[in-house]
mmCIF file of C-alpha atoms in Angstrom:
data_model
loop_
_atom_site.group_PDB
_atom_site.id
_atom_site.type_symbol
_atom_site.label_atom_id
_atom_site.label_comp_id
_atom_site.label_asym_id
_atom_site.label_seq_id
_atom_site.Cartn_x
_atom_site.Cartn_y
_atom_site.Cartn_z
ATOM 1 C CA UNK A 199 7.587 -21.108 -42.062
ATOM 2 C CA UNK A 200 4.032 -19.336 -43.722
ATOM 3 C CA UNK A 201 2.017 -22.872 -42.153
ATOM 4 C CA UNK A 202 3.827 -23.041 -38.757
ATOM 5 C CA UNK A 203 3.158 -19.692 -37.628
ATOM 6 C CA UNK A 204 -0.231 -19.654 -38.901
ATOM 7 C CA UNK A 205 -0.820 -23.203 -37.303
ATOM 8 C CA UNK A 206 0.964 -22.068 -33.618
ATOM 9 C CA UNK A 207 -1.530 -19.285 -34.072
ATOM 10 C CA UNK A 208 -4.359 -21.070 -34.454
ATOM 11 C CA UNK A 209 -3.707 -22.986 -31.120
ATOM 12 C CA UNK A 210 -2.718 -20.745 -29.300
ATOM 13 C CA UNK A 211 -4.920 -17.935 -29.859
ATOM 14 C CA UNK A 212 -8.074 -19.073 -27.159
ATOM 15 C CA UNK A 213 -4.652 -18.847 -24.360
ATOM 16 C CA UNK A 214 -3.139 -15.768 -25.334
ATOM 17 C CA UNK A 215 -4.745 -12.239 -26.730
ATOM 18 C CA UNK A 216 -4.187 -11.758 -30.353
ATOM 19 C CA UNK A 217 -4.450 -8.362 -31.550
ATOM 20 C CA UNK A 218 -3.718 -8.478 -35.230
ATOM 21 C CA UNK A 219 -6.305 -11.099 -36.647
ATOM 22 C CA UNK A 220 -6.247 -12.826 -39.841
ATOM 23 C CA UNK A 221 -3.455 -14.596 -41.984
ATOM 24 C CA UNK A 222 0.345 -14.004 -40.818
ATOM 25 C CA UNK A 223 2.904 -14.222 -42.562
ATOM 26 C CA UNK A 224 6.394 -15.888 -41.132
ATOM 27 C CA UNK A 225 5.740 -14.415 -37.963
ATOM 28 C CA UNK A 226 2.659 -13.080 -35.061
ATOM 29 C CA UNK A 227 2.645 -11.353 -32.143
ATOM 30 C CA UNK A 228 0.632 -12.647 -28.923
ATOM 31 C CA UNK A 229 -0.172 -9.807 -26.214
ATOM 32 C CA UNK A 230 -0.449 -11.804 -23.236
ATOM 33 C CA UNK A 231 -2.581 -14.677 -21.932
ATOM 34 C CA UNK A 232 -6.120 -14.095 -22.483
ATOM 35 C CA UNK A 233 -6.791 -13.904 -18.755
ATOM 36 C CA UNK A 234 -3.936 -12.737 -17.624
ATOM 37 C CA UNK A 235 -4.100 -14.249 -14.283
ATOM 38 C CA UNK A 236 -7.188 -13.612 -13.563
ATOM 39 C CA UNK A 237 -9.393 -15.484 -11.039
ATOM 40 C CA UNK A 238 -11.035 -18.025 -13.630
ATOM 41 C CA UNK A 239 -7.680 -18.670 -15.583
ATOM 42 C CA UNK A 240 -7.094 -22.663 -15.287
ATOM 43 C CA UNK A 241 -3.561 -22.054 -16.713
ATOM 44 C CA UNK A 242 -2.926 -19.977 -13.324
ATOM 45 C CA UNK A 243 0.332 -18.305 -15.062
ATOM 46 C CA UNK A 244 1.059 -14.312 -16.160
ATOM 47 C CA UNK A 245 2.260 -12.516 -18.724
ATOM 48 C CA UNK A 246 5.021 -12.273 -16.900
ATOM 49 C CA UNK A 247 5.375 -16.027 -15.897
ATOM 50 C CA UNK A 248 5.648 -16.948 -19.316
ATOM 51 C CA UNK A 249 8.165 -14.830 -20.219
ATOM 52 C CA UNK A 250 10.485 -15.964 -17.217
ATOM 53 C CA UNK A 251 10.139 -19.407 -18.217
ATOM 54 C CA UNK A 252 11.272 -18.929 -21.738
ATOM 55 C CA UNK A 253 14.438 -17.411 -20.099
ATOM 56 C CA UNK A 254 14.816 -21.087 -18.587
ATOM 57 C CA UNK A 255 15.146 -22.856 -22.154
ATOM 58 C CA UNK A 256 17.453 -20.121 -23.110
ATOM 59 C CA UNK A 257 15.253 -17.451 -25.087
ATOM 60 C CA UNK A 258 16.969 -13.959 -23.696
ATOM 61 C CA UNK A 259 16.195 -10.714 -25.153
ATOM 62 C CA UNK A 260 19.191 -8.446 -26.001
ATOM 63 C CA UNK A 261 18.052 -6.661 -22.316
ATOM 64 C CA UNK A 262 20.317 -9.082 -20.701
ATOM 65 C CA UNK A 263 23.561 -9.215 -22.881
ATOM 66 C CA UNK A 264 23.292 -5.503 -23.738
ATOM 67 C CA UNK A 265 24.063 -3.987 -20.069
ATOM 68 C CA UNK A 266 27.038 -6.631 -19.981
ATOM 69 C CA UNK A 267 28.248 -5.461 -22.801
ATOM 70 C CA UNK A 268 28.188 -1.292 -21.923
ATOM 71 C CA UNK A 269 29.792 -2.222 -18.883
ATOM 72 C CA UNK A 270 32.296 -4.314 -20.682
ATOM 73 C CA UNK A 271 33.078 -0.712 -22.677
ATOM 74 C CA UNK A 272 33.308 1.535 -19.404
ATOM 75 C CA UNK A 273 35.853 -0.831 -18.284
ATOM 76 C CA UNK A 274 37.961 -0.963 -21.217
ATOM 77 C CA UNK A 275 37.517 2.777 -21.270
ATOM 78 C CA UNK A 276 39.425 2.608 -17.700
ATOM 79 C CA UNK A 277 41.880 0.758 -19.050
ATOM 80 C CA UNK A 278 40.762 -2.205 -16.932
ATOM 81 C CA UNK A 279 40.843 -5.864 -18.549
ATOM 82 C CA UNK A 280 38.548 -6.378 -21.511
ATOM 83 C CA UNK A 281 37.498 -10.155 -20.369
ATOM 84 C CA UNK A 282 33.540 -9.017 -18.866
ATOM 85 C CA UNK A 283 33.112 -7.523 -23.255
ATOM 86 C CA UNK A 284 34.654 -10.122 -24.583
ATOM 87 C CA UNK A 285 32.594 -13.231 -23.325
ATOM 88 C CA UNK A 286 29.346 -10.992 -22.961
ATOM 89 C CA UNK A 287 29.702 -10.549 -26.963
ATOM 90 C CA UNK A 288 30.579 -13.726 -27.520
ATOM 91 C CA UNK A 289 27.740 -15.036 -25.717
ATOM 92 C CA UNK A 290 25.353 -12.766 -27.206
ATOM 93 C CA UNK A 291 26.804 -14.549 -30.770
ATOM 94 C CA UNK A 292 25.890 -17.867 -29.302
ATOM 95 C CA UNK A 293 22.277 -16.585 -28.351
ATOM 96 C CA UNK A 294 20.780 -14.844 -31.073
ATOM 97 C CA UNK A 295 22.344 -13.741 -34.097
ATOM 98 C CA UNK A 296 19.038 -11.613 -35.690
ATOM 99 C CA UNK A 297 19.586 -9.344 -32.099
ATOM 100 C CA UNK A 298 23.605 -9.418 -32.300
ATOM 101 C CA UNK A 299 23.694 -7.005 -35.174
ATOM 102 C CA UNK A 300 21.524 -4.477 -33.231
ATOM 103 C CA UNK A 301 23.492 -5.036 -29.998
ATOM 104 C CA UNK A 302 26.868 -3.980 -32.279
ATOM 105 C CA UNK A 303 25.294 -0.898 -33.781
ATOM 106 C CA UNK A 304 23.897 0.331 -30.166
ATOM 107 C CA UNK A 305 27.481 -1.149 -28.632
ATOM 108 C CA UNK A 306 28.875 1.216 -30.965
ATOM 109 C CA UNK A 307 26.837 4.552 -30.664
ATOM 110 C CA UNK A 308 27.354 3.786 -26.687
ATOM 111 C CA UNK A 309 31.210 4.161 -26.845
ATOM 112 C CA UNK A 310 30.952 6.939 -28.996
ATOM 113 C CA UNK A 311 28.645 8.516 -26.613
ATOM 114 C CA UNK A 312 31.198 7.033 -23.706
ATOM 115 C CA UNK A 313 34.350 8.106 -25.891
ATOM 116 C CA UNK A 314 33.555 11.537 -25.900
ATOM 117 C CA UNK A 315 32.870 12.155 -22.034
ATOM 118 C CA UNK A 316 35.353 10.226 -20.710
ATOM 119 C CA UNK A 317 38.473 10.038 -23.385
ATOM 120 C CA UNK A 318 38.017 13.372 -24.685
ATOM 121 C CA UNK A 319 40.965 13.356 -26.881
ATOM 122 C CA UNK A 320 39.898 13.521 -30.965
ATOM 123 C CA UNK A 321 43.677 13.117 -32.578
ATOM 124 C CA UNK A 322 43.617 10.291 -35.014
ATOM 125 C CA UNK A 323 46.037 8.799 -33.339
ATOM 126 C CA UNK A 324 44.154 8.260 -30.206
ATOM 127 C CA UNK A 325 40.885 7.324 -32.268
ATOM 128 C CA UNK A 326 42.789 4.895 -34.017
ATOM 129 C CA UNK A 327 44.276 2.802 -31.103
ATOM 130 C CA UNK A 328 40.726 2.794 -29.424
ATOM 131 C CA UNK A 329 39.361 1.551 -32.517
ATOM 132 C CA UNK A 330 41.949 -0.976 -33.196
ATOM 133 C CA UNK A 331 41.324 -2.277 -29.292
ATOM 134 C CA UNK A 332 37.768 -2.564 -29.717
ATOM 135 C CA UNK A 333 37.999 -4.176 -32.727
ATOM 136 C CA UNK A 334 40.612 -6.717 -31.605
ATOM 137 C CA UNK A 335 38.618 -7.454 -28.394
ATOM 138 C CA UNK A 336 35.258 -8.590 -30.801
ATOM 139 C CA UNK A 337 37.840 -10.511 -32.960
ATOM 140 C CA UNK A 338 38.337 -12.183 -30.021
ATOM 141 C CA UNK A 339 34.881 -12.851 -29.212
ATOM 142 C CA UNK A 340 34.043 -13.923 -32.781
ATOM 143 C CA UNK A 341 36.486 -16.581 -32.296
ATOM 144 C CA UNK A 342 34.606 -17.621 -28.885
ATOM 145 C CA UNK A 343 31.615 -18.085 -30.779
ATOM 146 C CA UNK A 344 32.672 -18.754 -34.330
ATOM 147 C CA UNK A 345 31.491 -22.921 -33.809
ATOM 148 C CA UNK A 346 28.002 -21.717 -34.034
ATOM 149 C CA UNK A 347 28.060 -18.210 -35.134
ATOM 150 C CA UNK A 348 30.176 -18.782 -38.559
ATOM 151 C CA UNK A 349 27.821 -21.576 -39.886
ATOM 152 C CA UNK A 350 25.017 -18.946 -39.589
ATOM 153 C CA UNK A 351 26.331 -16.088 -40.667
ATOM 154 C CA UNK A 352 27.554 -18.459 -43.513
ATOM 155 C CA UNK A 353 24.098 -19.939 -43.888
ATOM 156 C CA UNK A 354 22.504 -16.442 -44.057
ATOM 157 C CA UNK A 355 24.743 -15.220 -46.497
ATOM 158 C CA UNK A 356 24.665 -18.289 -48.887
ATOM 159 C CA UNK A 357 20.754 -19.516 -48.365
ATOM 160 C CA UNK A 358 18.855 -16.847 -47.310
ATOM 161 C CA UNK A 359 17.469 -13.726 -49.996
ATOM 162 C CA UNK A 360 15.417 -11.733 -47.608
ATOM 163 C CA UNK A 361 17.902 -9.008 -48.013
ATOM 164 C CA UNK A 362 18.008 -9.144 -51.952
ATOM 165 C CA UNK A 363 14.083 -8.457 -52.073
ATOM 166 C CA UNK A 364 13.386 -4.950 -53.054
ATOM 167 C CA UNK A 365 10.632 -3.307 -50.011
ATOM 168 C CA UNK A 366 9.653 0.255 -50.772
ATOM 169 C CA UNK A 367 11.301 2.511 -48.332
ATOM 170 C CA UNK A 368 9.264 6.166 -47.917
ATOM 171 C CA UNK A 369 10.932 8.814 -46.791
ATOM 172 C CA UNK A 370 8.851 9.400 -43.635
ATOM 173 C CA UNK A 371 6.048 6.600 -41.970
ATOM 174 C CA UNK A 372 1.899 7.374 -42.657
ATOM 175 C CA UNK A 373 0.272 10.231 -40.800
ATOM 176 C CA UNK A 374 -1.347 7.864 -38.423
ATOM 177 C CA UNK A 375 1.945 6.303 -37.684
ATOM 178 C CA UNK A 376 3.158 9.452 -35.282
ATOM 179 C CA UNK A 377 -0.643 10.074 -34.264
ATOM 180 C CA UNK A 378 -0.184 6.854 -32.825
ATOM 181 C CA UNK A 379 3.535 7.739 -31.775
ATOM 182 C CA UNK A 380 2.866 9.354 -28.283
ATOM 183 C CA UNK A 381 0.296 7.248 -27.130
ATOM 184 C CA UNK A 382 2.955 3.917 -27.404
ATOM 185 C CA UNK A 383 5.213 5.704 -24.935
ATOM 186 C CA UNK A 384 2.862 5.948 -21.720
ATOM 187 C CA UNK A 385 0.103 3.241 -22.592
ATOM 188 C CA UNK A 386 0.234 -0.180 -24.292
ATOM 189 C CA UNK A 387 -1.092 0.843 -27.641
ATOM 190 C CA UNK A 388 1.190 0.171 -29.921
ATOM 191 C CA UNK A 389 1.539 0.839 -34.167
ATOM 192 C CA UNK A 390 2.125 -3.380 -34.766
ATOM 193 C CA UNK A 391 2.788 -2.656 -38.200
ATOM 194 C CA UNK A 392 5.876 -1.649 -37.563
ATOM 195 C CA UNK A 393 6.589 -3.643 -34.580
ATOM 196 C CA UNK A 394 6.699 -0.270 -32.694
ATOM 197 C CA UNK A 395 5.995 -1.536 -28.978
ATOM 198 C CA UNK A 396 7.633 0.990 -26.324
ATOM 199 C CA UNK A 397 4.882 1.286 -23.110
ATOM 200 C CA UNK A 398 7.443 3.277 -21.373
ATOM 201 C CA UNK A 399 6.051 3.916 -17.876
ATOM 202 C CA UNK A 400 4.637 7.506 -16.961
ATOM 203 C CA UNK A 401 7.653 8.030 -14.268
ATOM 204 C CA UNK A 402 10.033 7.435 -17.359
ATOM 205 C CA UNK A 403 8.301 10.106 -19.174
ATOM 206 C CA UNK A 404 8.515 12.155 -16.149
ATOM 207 C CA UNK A 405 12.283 11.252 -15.992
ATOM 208 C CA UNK A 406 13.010 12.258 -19.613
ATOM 209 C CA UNK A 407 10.855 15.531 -18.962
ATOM 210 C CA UNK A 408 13.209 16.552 -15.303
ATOM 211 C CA UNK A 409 16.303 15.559 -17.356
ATOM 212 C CA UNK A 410 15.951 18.456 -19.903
ATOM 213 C CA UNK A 411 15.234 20.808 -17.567
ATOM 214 C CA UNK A 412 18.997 20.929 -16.653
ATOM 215 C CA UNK A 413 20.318 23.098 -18.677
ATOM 216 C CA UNK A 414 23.868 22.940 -18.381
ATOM 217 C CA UNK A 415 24.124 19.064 -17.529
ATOM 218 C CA UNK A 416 23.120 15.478 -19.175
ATOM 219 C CA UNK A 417 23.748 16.541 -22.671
ATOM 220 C CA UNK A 418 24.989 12.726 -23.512
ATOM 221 C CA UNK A 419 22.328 11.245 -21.854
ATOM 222 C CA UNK A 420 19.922 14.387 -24.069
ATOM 223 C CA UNK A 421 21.315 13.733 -27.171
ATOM 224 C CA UNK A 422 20.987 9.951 -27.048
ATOM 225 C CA UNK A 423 16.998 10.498 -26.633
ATOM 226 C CA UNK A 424 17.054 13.107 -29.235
ATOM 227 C CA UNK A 425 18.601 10.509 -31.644
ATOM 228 C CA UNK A 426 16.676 7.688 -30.747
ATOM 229 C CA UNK A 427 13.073 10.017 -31.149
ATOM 230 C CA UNK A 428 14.142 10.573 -34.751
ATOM 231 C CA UNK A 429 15.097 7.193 -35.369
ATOM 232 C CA UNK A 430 11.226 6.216 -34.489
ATOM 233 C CA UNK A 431 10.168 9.187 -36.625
ATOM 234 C CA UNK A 432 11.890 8.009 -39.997
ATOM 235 C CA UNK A 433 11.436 4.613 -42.032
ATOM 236 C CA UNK A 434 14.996 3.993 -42.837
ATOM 237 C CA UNK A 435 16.370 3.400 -39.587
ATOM 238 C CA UNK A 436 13.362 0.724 -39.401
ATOM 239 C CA UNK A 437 15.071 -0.388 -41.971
ATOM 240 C CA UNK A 438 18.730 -0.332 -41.198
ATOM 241 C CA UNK A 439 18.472 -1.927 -38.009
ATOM 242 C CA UNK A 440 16.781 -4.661 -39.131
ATOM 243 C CA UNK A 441 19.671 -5.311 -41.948
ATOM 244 C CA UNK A 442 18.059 -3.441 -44.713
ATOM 245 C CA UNK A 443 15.416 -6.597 -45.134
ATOM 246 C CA UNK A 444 12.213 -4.055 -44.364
ATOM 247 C CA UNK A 445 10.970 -1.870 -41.778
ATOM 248 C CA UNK A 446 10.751 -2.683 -38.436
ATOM 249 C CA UNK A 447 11.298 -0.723 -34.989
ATOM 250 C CA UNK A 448 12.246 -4.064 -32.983
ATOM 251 C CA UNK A 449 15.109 -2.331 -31.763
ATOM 252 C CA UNK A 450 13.200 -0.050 -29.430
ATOM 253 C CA UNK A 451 14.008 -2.224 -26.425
ATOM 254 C CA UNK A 452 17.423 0.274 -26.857
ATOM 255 C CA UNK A 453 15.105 3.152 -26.053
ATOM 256 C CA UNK A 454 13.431 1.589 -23.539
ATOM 257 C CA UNK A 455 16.903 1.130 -21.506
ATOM 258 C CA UNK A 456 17.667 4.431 -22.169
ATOM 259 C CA UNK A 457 14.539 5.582 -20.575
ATOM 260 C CA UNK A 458 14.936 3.435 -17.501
ATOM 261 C CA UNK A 459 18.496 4.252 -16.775
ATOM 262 C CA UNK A 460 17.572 8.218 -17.509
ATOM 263 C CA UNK A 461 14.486 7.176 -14.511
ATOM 264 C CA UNK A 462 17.338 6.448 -12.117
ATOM 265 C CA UNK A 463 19.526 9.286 -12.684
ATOM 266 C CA UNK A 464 16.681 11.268 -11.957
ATOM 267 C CA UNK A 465 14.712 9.952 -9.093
ATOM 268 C CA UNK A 466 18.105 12.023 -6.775
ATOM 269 C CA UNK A 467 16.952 15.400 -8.542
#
Protein backbone atom coordinates (compact mmCIF):
# COMPACT_ATOMS: atom_id res chain seq x y z
CA UNK A 1 0.00 0.00 0.00
CA UNK A 2 3.54 2.23 1.03
CA UNK A 3 4.52 1.86 -3.20
CA UNK A 4 1.01 2.54 -4.62
CA UNK A 5 0.37 5.68 -2.98
CA UNK A 6 3.76 6.89 -3.41
CA UNK A 7 3.65 5.74 -7.17
CA UNK A 8 -0.20 7.44 -7.79
CA UNK A 9 1.63 10.38 -6.32
CA UNK A 10 4.26 10.57 -8.41
CA UNK A 11 1.89 10.71 -11.51
CA UNK A 12 -0.31 12.59 -10.52
CA UNK A 13 1.36 15.33 -8.86
CA UNK A 14 2.19 17.74 -12.33
CA UNK A 15 -2.22 17.48 -12.56
CA UNK A 16 -3.15 18.14 -9.18
CA UNK A 17 -1.49 20.59 -6.31
CA UNK A 18 0.33 18.69 -3.71
CA UNK A 19 0.86 20.41 -0.58
CA UNK A 20 2.65 18.00 1.67
CA UNK A 21 5.86 16.97 -0.39
CA UNK A 22 8.06 14.14 0.15
CA UNK A 23 7.53 10.33 1.00
CA UNK A 24 3.82 9.25 2.10
CA UNK A 25 3.00 6.79 3.81
CA UNK A 26 -0.35 4.54 2.97
CA UNK A 27 -2.05 7.52 2.05
CA UNK A 28 -1.72 11.60 0.34
CA UNK A 29 -3.79 14.27 -0.02
CA UNK A 30 -4.14 16.22 -3.51
CA UNK A 31 -5.61 19.94 -3.20
CA UNK A 32 -7.03 20.35 -6.47
CA UNK A 33 -5.87 20.33 -10.10
CA UNK A 34 -2.90 22.36 -10.58
CA UNK A 35 -4.78 24.81 -12.78
CA UNK A 36 -7.83 24.60 -11.55
CA UNK A 37 -9.63 25.46 -14.63
CA UNK A 38 -7.82 27.95 -15.63
CA UNK A 39 -7.50 29.26 -19.23
CA UNK A 40 -4.28 27.15 -20.23
CA UNK A 41 -5.51 23.86 -18.45
CA UNK A 42 -5.64 21.10 -21.40
CA UNK A 43 -7.50 18.81 -18.91
CA UNK A 44 -10.40 21.60 -19.05
CA UNK A 45 -11.99 19.99 -15.69
CA UNK A 46 -12.36 21.61 -11.83
CA UNK A 47 -11.87 20.77 -8.62
CA UNK A 48 -15.17 20.38 -8.51
CA UNK A 49 -15.59 18.27 -11.77
CA UNK A 50 -13.51 15.72 -10.43
CA UNK A 51 -15.12 15.25 -7.46
CA UNK A 52 -18.65 14.82 -9.20
CA UNK A 53 -17.31 12.24 -11.33
CA UNK A 54 -16.00 10.08 -8.59
CA UNK A 55 -19.65 10.19 -7.29
CA UNK A 56 -20.42 8.39 -10.76
CA UNK A 57 -18.18 5.18 -9.95
CA UNK A 58 -19.68 5.20 -6.57
CA UNK A 59 -17.09 7.10 -4.21
CA UNK A 60 -19.73 9.16 -1.79
CA UNK A 61 -18.63 10.93 1.19
CA UNK A 62 -20.66 10.32 4.41
CA UNK A 63 -22.36 14.05 3.26
CA UNK A 64 -24.81 12.08 1.32
CA UNK A 65 -25.87 9.07 3.58
CA UNK A 66 -25.60 11.18 6.75
CA UNK A 67 -28.71 13.67 6.08
CA UNK A 68 -30.69 10.37 5.08
CA UNK A 69 -29.97 8.99 7.97
CA UNK A 70 -31.02 12.20 10.57
CA UNK A 71 -34.05 12.31 8.71
CA UNK A 72 -34.55 8.63 9.03
CA UNK A 73 -34.34 9.50 13.13
CA UNK A 74 -36.88 12.55 13.03
CA UNK A 75 -39.23 10.21 11.51
CA UNK A 76 -38.95 7.43 13.80
CA UNK A 77 -39.06 10.08 16.48
CA UNK A 78 -42.76 10.80 14.99
CA UNK A 79 -43.53 7.54 15.22
CA UNK A 80 -43.65 7.33 11.42
CA UNK A 81 -42.21 4.06 9.62
CA UNK A 82 -38.52 3.42 10.12
CA UNK A 83 -37.96 2.14 6.28
CA UNK A 84 -36.05 5.84 4.91
CA UNK A 85 -33.12 4.74 8.37
CA UNK A 86 -33.12 1.51 7.71
CA UNK A 87 -31.96 1.27 3.96
CA UNK A 88 -30.00 4.70 4.30
CA UNK A 89 -27.79 2.69 7.02
CA UNK A 90 -27.69 -0.15 5.26
CA UNK A 91 -26.51 1.50 2.28
CA UNK A 92 -24.04 3.50 3.99
CA UNK A 93 -22.65 -0.33 5.18
CA UNK A 94 -22.46 -1.21 1.55
CA UNK A 95 -20.48 2.10 0.72
CA UNK A 96 -17.83 2.62 3.04
CA UNK A 97 -17.24 0.90 6.12
CA UNK A 98 -13.98 3.26 7.47
CA UNK A 99 -16.97 6.32 7.32
CA UNK A 100 -19.90 3.96 8.77
CA UNK A 101 -18.45 3.97 12.24
CA UNK A 102 -18.35 7.83 12.28
CA UNK A 103 -21.83 8.09 10.71
CA UNK A 104 -23.09 5.73 13.96
CA UNK A 105 -21.33 7.81 16.57
CA UNK A 106 -22.72 11.27 14.96
CA UNK A 107 -26.24 9.15 14.23
CA UNK A 108 -26.12 8.70 17.80
CA UNK A 109 -25.18 12.15 19.42
CA UNK A 110 -28.01 13.45 16.78
CA UNK A 111 -30.89 11.50 18.48
CA UNK A 112 -29.68 12.32 21.69
CA UNK A 113 -29.64 15.86 20.72
CA UNK A 114 -33.24 15.03 18.85
CA UNK A 115 -34.39 12.85 21.98
CA UNK A 116 -34.22 15.52 24.28
CA UNK A 117 -36.23 18.33 22.32
CA UNK A 118 -38.72 16.40 20.99
CA UNK A 119 -39.37 13.17 23.44
CA UNK A 120 -38.62 14.90 26.51
CA UNK A 121 -39.47 12.12 28.76
CA UNK A 122 -36.08 10.67 30.83
CA UNK A 123 -37.89 7.49 32.75
CA UNK A 124 -35.93 4.40 31.99
CA UNK A 125 -38.65 2.99 30.76
CA UNK A 126 -39.14 5.31 27.93
CA UNK A 127 -35.22 5.41 27.27
CA UNK A 128 -35.24 1.87 27.10
CA UNK A 129 -37.96 1.22 24.40
CA UNK A 130 -36.32 4.04 22.22
CA UNK A 131 -33.16 2.36 22.56
CA UNK A 132 -34.37 -1.06 21.95
CA UNK A 133 -36.21 0.48 18.55
CA UNK A 134 -33.20 2.02 17.35
CA UNK A 135 -31.25 -0.73 17.92
CA UNK A 136 -33.63 -3.23 16.29
CA UNK A 137 -34.06 -0.93 13.23
CA UNK A 138 -29.83 -1.09 12.58
CA UNK A 139 -30.18 -4.89 13.26
CA UNK A 140 -32.21 -4.71 10.52
CA UNK A 141 -30.01 -2.83 8.36
CA UNK A 142 -26.96 -4.94 9.29
CA UNK A 143 -28.79 -7.75 7.87
CA UNK A 144 -29.39 -5.61 4.51
CA UNK A 145 -25.85 -5.27 4.20
CA UNK A 146 -24.32 -8.15 6.08
CA UNK A 147 -23.21 -9.94 2.25
CA UNK A 148 -20.57 -7.36 2.07
CA UNK A 149 -20.36 -5.69 5.34
CA UNK A 150 -19.72 -9.02 7.58
CA UNK A 151 -16.73 -10.25 5.43
CA UNK A 152 -15.12 -6.84 6.26
CA UNK A 153 -15.80 -6.27 9.46
CA UNK A 154 -14.62 -9.98 9.72
CA UNK A 155 -11.56 -9.24 7.63
CA UNK A 156 -10.69 -6.18 9.79
CA UNK A 157 -11.00 -7.90 12.86
CA UNK A 158 -9.03 -11.11 11.89
CA UNK A 159 -6.22 -9.49 9.32
CA UNK A 160 -5.79 -6.16 10.06
CA UNK A 161 -3.43 -4.78 13.44
CA UNK A 162 -3.64 -1.10 12.87
CA UNK A 163 -5.62 -0.90 15.99
CA UNK A 164 -3.18 -3.12 18.16
CA UNK A 165 -0.20 -0.58 17.38
CA UNK A 166 0.50 1.56 20.32
CA UNK A 167 0.46 5.74 18.87
CA UNK A 168 1.23 8.20 21.63
CA UNK A 169 -1.87 10.05 22.51
CA UNK A 170 -1.05 13.76 24.30
CA UNK A 171 -3.37 15.16 26.22
CA UNK A 172 -3.86 18.34 24.16
CA UNK A 173 -2.43 18.93 20.15
CA UNK A 174 1.07 21.34 19.68
CA UNK A 175 0.76 25.07 20.20
CA UNK A 176 0.78 25.67 16.52
CA UNK A 177 -1.99 23.23 16.08
CA UNK A 178 -4.85 25.88 17.50
CA UNK A 179 -2.68 28.90 16.07
CA UNK A 180 -3.53 27.31 13.00
CA UNK A 181 -7.14 26.40 14.36
CA UNK A 182 -9.06 29.66 13.36
CA UNK A 183 -7.56 30.30 10.24
CA UNK A 184 -8.99 26.53 8.83
CA UNK A 185 -12.51 27.75 9.55
CA UNK A 186 -12.79 30.89 7.10
CA UNK A 187 -9.79 30.18 4.61
CA UNK A 188 -8.37 26.99 3.06
CA UNK A 189 -5.36 26.62 5.26
CA UNK A 190 -5.57 23.74 6.84
CA UNK A 191 -3.22 21.75 9.86
CA UNK A 192 -2.74 18.37 7.24
CA UNK A 193 -1.16 16.67 9.96
CA UNK A 194 -4.05 15.97 11.42
CA UNK A 195 -6.23 15.85 8.49
CA UNK A 196 -7.94 18.97 9.98
CA UNK A 197 -9.61 20.49 6.69
CA UNK A 198 -12.86 22.63 7.65
CA UNK A 199 -12.85 26.02 5.10
CA UNK A 200 -16.16 26.82 6.49
CA UNK A 201 -17.40 29.84 4.51
CA UNK A 202 -17.36 33.43 6.19
CA UNK A 203 -21.44 33.54 6.10
CA UNK A 204 -21.21 30.22 8.23
CA UNK A 205 -19.08 31.95 10.65
CA UNK A 206 -21.43 34.76 10.55
CA UNK A 207 -24.28 32.19 11.09
CA UNK A 208 -22.66 30.54 14.14
CA UNK A 209 -21.85 34.20 15.48
CA UNK A 210 -26.10 35.50 14.99
CA UNK A 211 -27.03 32.07 16.48
CA UNK A 212 -25.51 32.82 19.97
CA UNK A 213 -26.75 35.97 20.15
CA UNK A 214 -30.21 34.46 21.03
CA UNK A 215 -30.21 34.09 24.26
CA UNK A 216 -33.08 32.20 25.20
CA UNK A 217 -33.32 29.98 21.91
CA UNK A 218 -31.05 27.33 19.81
CA UNK A 219 -29.44 25.84 22.80
CA UNK A 220 -29.37 22.24 20.85
CA UNK A 221 -28.20 23.60 17.88
CA UNK A 222 -25.37 25.80 20.65
CA UNK A 223 -24.37 22.98 22.40
CA UNK A 224 -23.72 20.77 19.39
CA UNK A 225 -21.01 23.52 18.18
CA UNK A 226 -19.74 23.83 21.62
CA UNK A 227 -19.05 20.02 21.58
CA UNK A 228 -17.79 19.71 18.29
CA UNK A 229 -15.09 22.99 19.02
CA UNK A 230 -13.69 20.87 21.84
CA UNK A 231 -13.59 17.83 19.99
CA UNK A 232 -11.08 19.77 17.42
CA UNK A 233 -9.30 21.16 20.49
CA UNK A 234 -8.31 17.68 22.11
CA UNK A 235 -6.24 14.65 20.56
CA UNK A 236 -8.36 11.87 21.79
CA UNK A 237 -11.40 12.44 19.98
CA UNK A 238 -8.88 12.45 16.83
CA UNK A 239 -8.41 9.43 18.04
CA UNK A 240 -11.69 7.87 18.92
CA UNK A 241 -13.32 8.65 15.83
CA UNK A 242 -10.97 7.21 13.83
CA UNK A 243 -11.29 3.72 15.94
CA UNK A 244 -8.55 4.37 18.35
CA UNK A 245 -5.87 3.54 15.31
CA UNK A 246 -4.24 7.36 15.66
CA UNK A 247 -5.22 10.82 15.41
CA UNK A 248 -7.07 12.16 12.83
CA UNK A 249 -9.93 14.95 12.54
CA UNK A 250 -11.50 13.31 9.23
CA UNK A 251 -14.67 13.51 10.83
CA UNK A 252 -14.99 17.27 10.55
CA UNK A 253 -17.24 16.99 7.51
CA UNK A 254 -19.89 16.52 10.80
CA UNK A 255 -19.00 20.08 11.70
CA UNK A 256 -19.12 21.31 8.53
CA UNK A 257 -23.00 20.17 8.24
CA UNK A 258 -23.58 21.55 11.35
CA UNK A 259 -22.36 24.86 10.22
CA UNK A 260 -24.34 24.86 7.02
CA UNK A 261 -27.62 23.82 8.45
CA UNK A 262 -26.96 26.52 11.51
CA UNK A 263 -26.38 29.11 7.97
CA UNK A 264 -29.98 28.33 7.06
CA UNK A 265 -31.65 28.68 10.26
CA UNK A 266 -30.20 31.91 10.34
CA UNK A 267 -30.35 33.64 7.06
CA UNK A 268 -34.67 34.35 8.47
CA UNK A 269 -33.10 36.25 11.60
Amino acid sequence: SVLSANYIKECLKDVYKLPIEGVCKHEFVFDGLVNDGGHDDVHGATTLDVAKRLLDFGFHAPTIYFPLIILGIDKIFNKERPYLFIWATALSALANFYFLYMLIIFAVIYAIFRYVVLIKDFTLATIFRWLGSFVGYGAVSVMISCVIFLPLTLHLVLNMNRFGVEHFSSVLYPLDYYQTLLSTLVTTISYPDMYTYLGFSAAGILGICVLFSFRKQYGDLKAATVLFLIFLCIPFFGRFFNGFAYMTNRWTWAFTMLSSYILVKMIPK
